[in-house]
Amino acid sequence: MFVPNIFQFQKINYLFISMLFFCFAALIGLFAAIKIVHPTFSQSIPFIILRPLHTFWVIVALLSGVGGIIYKLTLHTFSKKEHAFYSLNFLCFIIWSSWVIVTGQASGREYFSWPLISSVFLEMFLIHLLLRLFQSKKKLYLQSPEAFWLLALGLLFIQNGLIESQYWHLHNLFKNYVADLSIQWHSIDTFFAGINTALYGGAAFLLDTKPKPLRKPVLFGIAAFSLLFTFGHHHYISPQPTLLKNLALIASLLAVISFWRHVKAYKKINPQQFKHDLTFPLWRAIEFWTLVSVASGVLFAIPQFNLWIHSSYLVVIHAMGSMIGVNFMIIVLANLAERKILTSSNENWLQNPVKWINLSLLGLWITLGLNGFLKGWQRFYISVDYIQSFRDNMLLLFPVLGFFLLLGIVRLSYGLWKLNHMEALSELG
Amino acid sequence: MKTEADIIPRETSLEPSTSIKQSYRRILLVFVFNLLVSFSAYYLSLTQQDKISQSLTMTANQQLGQLVWQNKNCYTCHSIYGLGGHLGPDLTNEAGRRNRDFIQAYIQQGSIGMPAQKLDEKPLQQLIEYLDFLNKTGEFPTHTFPAHPYGYYSNIKQIF
């Protein structure tokens, strides 16, 4: 009889799990896109399962990515039993939450669709990552002070957002609808800001060749202020406190400074410098999509524009650009860091999928962006049938572009898996 | 097991004045402030209903209606104040646009894009009460420009 050895979980490759779940999420996303243009498609898989499953698996992919990067950076000081315990917690989080969502019993809250018990499993895993990080603090700090505090803060923010997302279980404290809405938005923003910050910090560790000193106090103050208060721009058109809206406006507009810094970083990329470096397309894609995400974030935070596009597909693409365009590419880069086998013979598997992903994302940006813009037009000026039918027809491109996005992600993941396999073989022989 | 030497080698020539304590201070500062912002957002939201002279507190039935909304995963297709899916319409003011019978029939029987919910009488009434409550909390989307969602633009419009 086959008896699984639970201690094997210590060898779990979180970066590989991350790529796998990006593929799953893209596949479910494609189903959802087809369902949007053709509501009667596959009645057995309703949208109430597809959407939470899609967002949940993206979250699993991102969290695994954070875990993988921390595993790659830190010392192994945990015992086998401890490893097995924490890894099992993460696996329980994935399996139990997926089961709950697939059976149509998701929590019914945006993004945090898993049950309370799954949050406990995830919390255990996050504590483990934090402990690991602080066990290697001195070494990591010397490598890159800026990256260290970003990574540590990112992990703390993820936990903070996770805990806040479960407050609604305290029904008596959340009888006030606006208080519930405020905390809900704050938890979503804190959770995803944490993931973005941790991945950005991780990328700085893996990719920067020189130690990155802590940024100057003024720049730190601006970055911290933006990080803390931008969540309020979701409240512009809901009955939230005015103070939060005003602070959000200031914080979001200060992000122009961040945009300017990214423009400078993008300009600095010299293709000649990367001529023989296969990771150049990934670098360029990360910088490009960071620019797009920051620019769109600033634009959407301008009140007049926010009123126009709020609750439209334009907001979806802002998230999609940062999740796939930036975070996915960072995780791919983390996978490639320290690779021994990375020669020009395996150039195409890396460069072509990145092109596909970039083009599909750009296509989605244009299609969904125009759709959202026209929705705003209908809201403020005139809603005539031909605009609505034009918007509906435009969405036909959604599954087509989603298909190419899926192909790009699968091909890239397969290439990485093959690379792993080749490396394992070369070590053996 | 990995040793310190196995971690990716790189330059570690930092200024001697740089200390890990600075990093800790930054982490702690932002983390504590984030907790404060969260608490302030909650507290300020509670005081909001006095300013707009409208009740934003749900009755027991309305709160149960919110749970029906969650249990049925309505947010996947519909949004409230823009939070949720975009496949169906935003339902913040649906109770103001349609009469109770229409909403009831629509929920129970569905349409091409929306599955029939076939709820029992009690949860159905609770859900409708919840939608009724939401309609009274404000207007979404605001059709006039500039909008006045509870004084926001009265403070900001001078900037533009």
Coordinates of C-alpha atoms in Angstrom, one line a residue, chain A residues 67-248:
Chain A
G67 CA 6.5 31.9 -0.5
G68 CA 8.8 30.7 -3.2
I69 CA 10.8 33.9 -3.2
I70 CA 11.2 33.9 0.6
Y71 CA 12.2 30.2 0.5
K72 CA 14.8 31.0 -2.2
L73 CA 16.2 33.9 -0.1
T74 CA 16.3 32.5 3.4
L75 CA 18.2 30.0 5.5
H76 CA 16.7 26.6 6.2
T77 CA 16.6 26.5 10.0
F78 CA 13.3 24.7 10.4
S79 CA 13.1 21.1 11.3
K80 CA 11.5 18.6 8.9
K81 CA 8.4 18.4 11.0
E82 CA 7.9 22.1 11.2
H83 CA 8.3 22.3 7.4
A84 CA 5.7 19.6 6.9
F85 CA 3.3 21.3 9.3
Y86 CA 3.5 24.7 7.6
S87 CA 3.4 23.4 4.1
L88 CA 0.4 21.2 5.0
N89 CA -1.3 24.3 6.2
F90 CA -0.9 26.0 2.9
L91 CA -2.1 22.9 1.0
C92 CA -5.1 22.7 3.3
F93 CA -5.9 26.3 2.5
I94 CA -5.8 25.6 -1.2
I95 CA -7.7 22.3 -1.2
W96 CA -10.4 23.2 1.4
S97 CA -11.1 26.7 -0.1
S98 CA -11.2 25.3 -3.7
W99 CA -13.7 22.6 -2.6
V100 CA -15.9 25.2 -0.8
I101 CA -15.9 27.4 -3.9
V102 CA -16.5 24.6 -6.4
T103 CA -19.5 23.4 -4.3
G104 CA -21.0 26.9 -4.5
Q105 CA -20.5 27.7 -0.8
A106 CA -18.0 30.6 -1.2
S107 CA -18.2 33.3 1.5
G108 CA -19.9 35.8 -0.8
R109 CA -17.4 38.5 -0.1
E110 CA -15.3 40.1 -3.0
Y111 CA -11.9 38.4 -3.4
F112 CA -11.9 36.7 0.1
S113 CA -14.2 33.9 -1.1
W114 CA -12.8 31.3 1.3
P115 CA -14.3 30.3 4.7
L116 CA -12.9 31.4 8.0
I117 CA -11.1 28.1 8.8
S118 CA -9.1 28.5 5.5
S119 CA -7.9 31.9 6.8
V120 CA -6.5 30.2 9.8
F121 CA -4.5 27.7 7.6
L122 CA -3.2 30.6 5.5
E123 CA -2.3 32.6 8.6
M124 CA -0.2 29.8 9.9
F125 CA 1.7 29.6 6.6
L126 CA 2.2 33.4 6.5
I127 CA 3.6 33.3 10.1
H128 CA 6.0 30.7 8.9
L129 CA 7.2 32.9 6.1
L130 CA 7.6 35.8 8.4
L131 CA 9.6 33.7 10.9
R132 CA 11.8 32.5 8.1
L133 CA 12.4 36.0 6.9
F134 CA 13.4 37.3 10.3
Q135 CA 15.7 34.4 10.9
S136 CA 17.8 35.6 8.0
K137 CA 17.3 39.2 8.6
K138 CA 20.9 40.3 9.0
K139 CA 22.1 38.7 5.8
L140 CA 19.1 39.9 3.9
Y141 CA 19.4 43.4 5.3
L142 CA 23.0 43.7 4.2
Q143 CA 22.1 42.5 0.7
S144 CA 19.4 45.1 0.2
P145 CA 18.0 47.3 3.1
E146 CA 15.3 48.7 0.9
A147 CA 14.2 45.3 -0.4
F148 CA 14.2 43.9 3.2
W149 CA 11.8 46.3 4.7
L150 CA 9.5 46.1 1.6
L151 CA 9.4 42.3 1.8
A152 CA 8.8 42.3 5.6
L153 CA 6.1 45.0 5.4
G154 CA 4.5 43.2 2.5
L155 CA 4.1 40.1 4.6
L156 CA 2.7 42.0 7.5
F157 CA 0.2 43.8 5.3
I158 CA -1.0 40.5 3.8
Q159 CA -1.8 39.2 7.3
N160 CA -3.3 42.5 8.3
G161 CA -5.6 42.5 5.2
L162 CA -6.5 38.8 5.8
I163 CA -7.5 39.4 9.4
E164 CA -9.6 42.5 8.5
S165 CA -11.4 40.6 5.8
Q166 CA -12.8 38.3 8.4
Y167 CA -14.1 41.0 10.7
W168 CA -17.6 40.8 9.1
H169 CA -18.2 37.7 11.2
L170 CA -18.6 40.0 14.2
H171 CA -22.1 40.9 13.1
N172 CA -22.9 43.2 16.0
L173 CA -19.9 45.5 15.2
F174 CA -20.9 45.7 11.5
K175 CA -24.5 46.6 11.6
N176 CA -23.5 49.9 10.1
Y177 CA -23.3 49.3 6.3
V178 CA -20.8 52.1 5.6
A179 CA -18.5 50.8 8.3
D180 CA -18.6 47.4 6.8
L181 CA -18.0 48.8 3.3
S182 CA -15.0 50.9 4.6
I183 CA -13.3 47.9 6.3
Q184 CA -14.1 45.7 3.3
W185 CA -12.3 48.0 0.9
H186 CA -9.5 48.6 3.3
S187 CA -8.9 44.9 3.7
I188 CA -8.8 44.3 0.0
D189 CA -6.4 47.2 -0.6
T190 CA -4.1 46.2 2.3
F191 CA -4.1 42.5 1.2
F192 CA -3.1 43.3 -2.4
A193 CA -0.8 46.1 -1.5
G194 CA 1.0 43.6 0.8
I195 CA 1.3 41.1 -2.1
N196 CA 2.6 43.8 -4.5
T197 CA 5.0 45.2 -1.9
A198 CA 6.4 41.7 -1.0
L199 CA 6.8 40.7 -4.6
Y200 CA 8.5 44.0 -5.5
G201 CA 10.8 43.6 -2.5
G202 CA 11.5 40.0 -3.5
A203 CA 12.3 41.1 -7.1
A204 CA 14.7 43.7 -5.8
F205 CA 16.6 41.0 -3.9
L206 CA 16.8 38.6 -6.7
L207 CA 17.5 41.0 -9.5
D208 CA 19.4 44.0 -8.2
T209 CA 23.1 43.5 -8.6
K210 CA 24.0 46.1 -6.0
P211 CA 22.6 46.6 -2.5
K212 CA 19.7 49.1 -2.6
P213 CA 20.0 51.5 0.4
L214 CA 16.9 52.7 2.2
R215 CA 15.2 55.5 0.3
K216 CA 15.5 59.0 1.7
P217 CA 13.0 60.0 4.5
V218 CA 11.0 62.4 2.3
L219 CA 10.5 59.7 -0.4
F220 CA 9.8 57.1 2.3
G221 CA 7.2 59.5 3.8
I222 CA 5.5 60.0 0.4
A223 CA 5.5 56.3 -0.4
A224 CA 4.1 55.3 3.0
F225 CA 1.4 58.0 2.8
S226 CA 0.3 56.8 -0.7
L227 CA 0.4 53.2 0.5
L228 CA -1.8 54.0 3.6
F229 CA -4.4 56.2 2.0
T230 CA -5.0 55.3 -1.6
F231 CA -7.7 52.8 -0.6
G232 CA -10.1 55.7 -0.1
H233 CA -10.5 56.4 -3.8
H234 CA -12.9 53.4 -4.0
H235 CA -15.2 55.5 -1.8
Y236 CA -15.6 58.6 -4.0
I237 CA -19.1 57.6 -4.9
S238 CA -20.3 55.8 -1.9
P239 CA -21.4 57.4 1.4
Q240 CA -18.0 57.2 3.1
P241 CA -16.4 59.8 5.3
T242 CA -15.3 62.9 3.4
L243 CA -11.9 63.0 5.2
L244 CA -11.0 59.6 3.7
K245 CA -11.9 60.7 0.2
N246 CA -9.8 63.9 0.5
L247 CA -6.8 62.0 1.9
A248 CA -7.2 59.4 -0.9

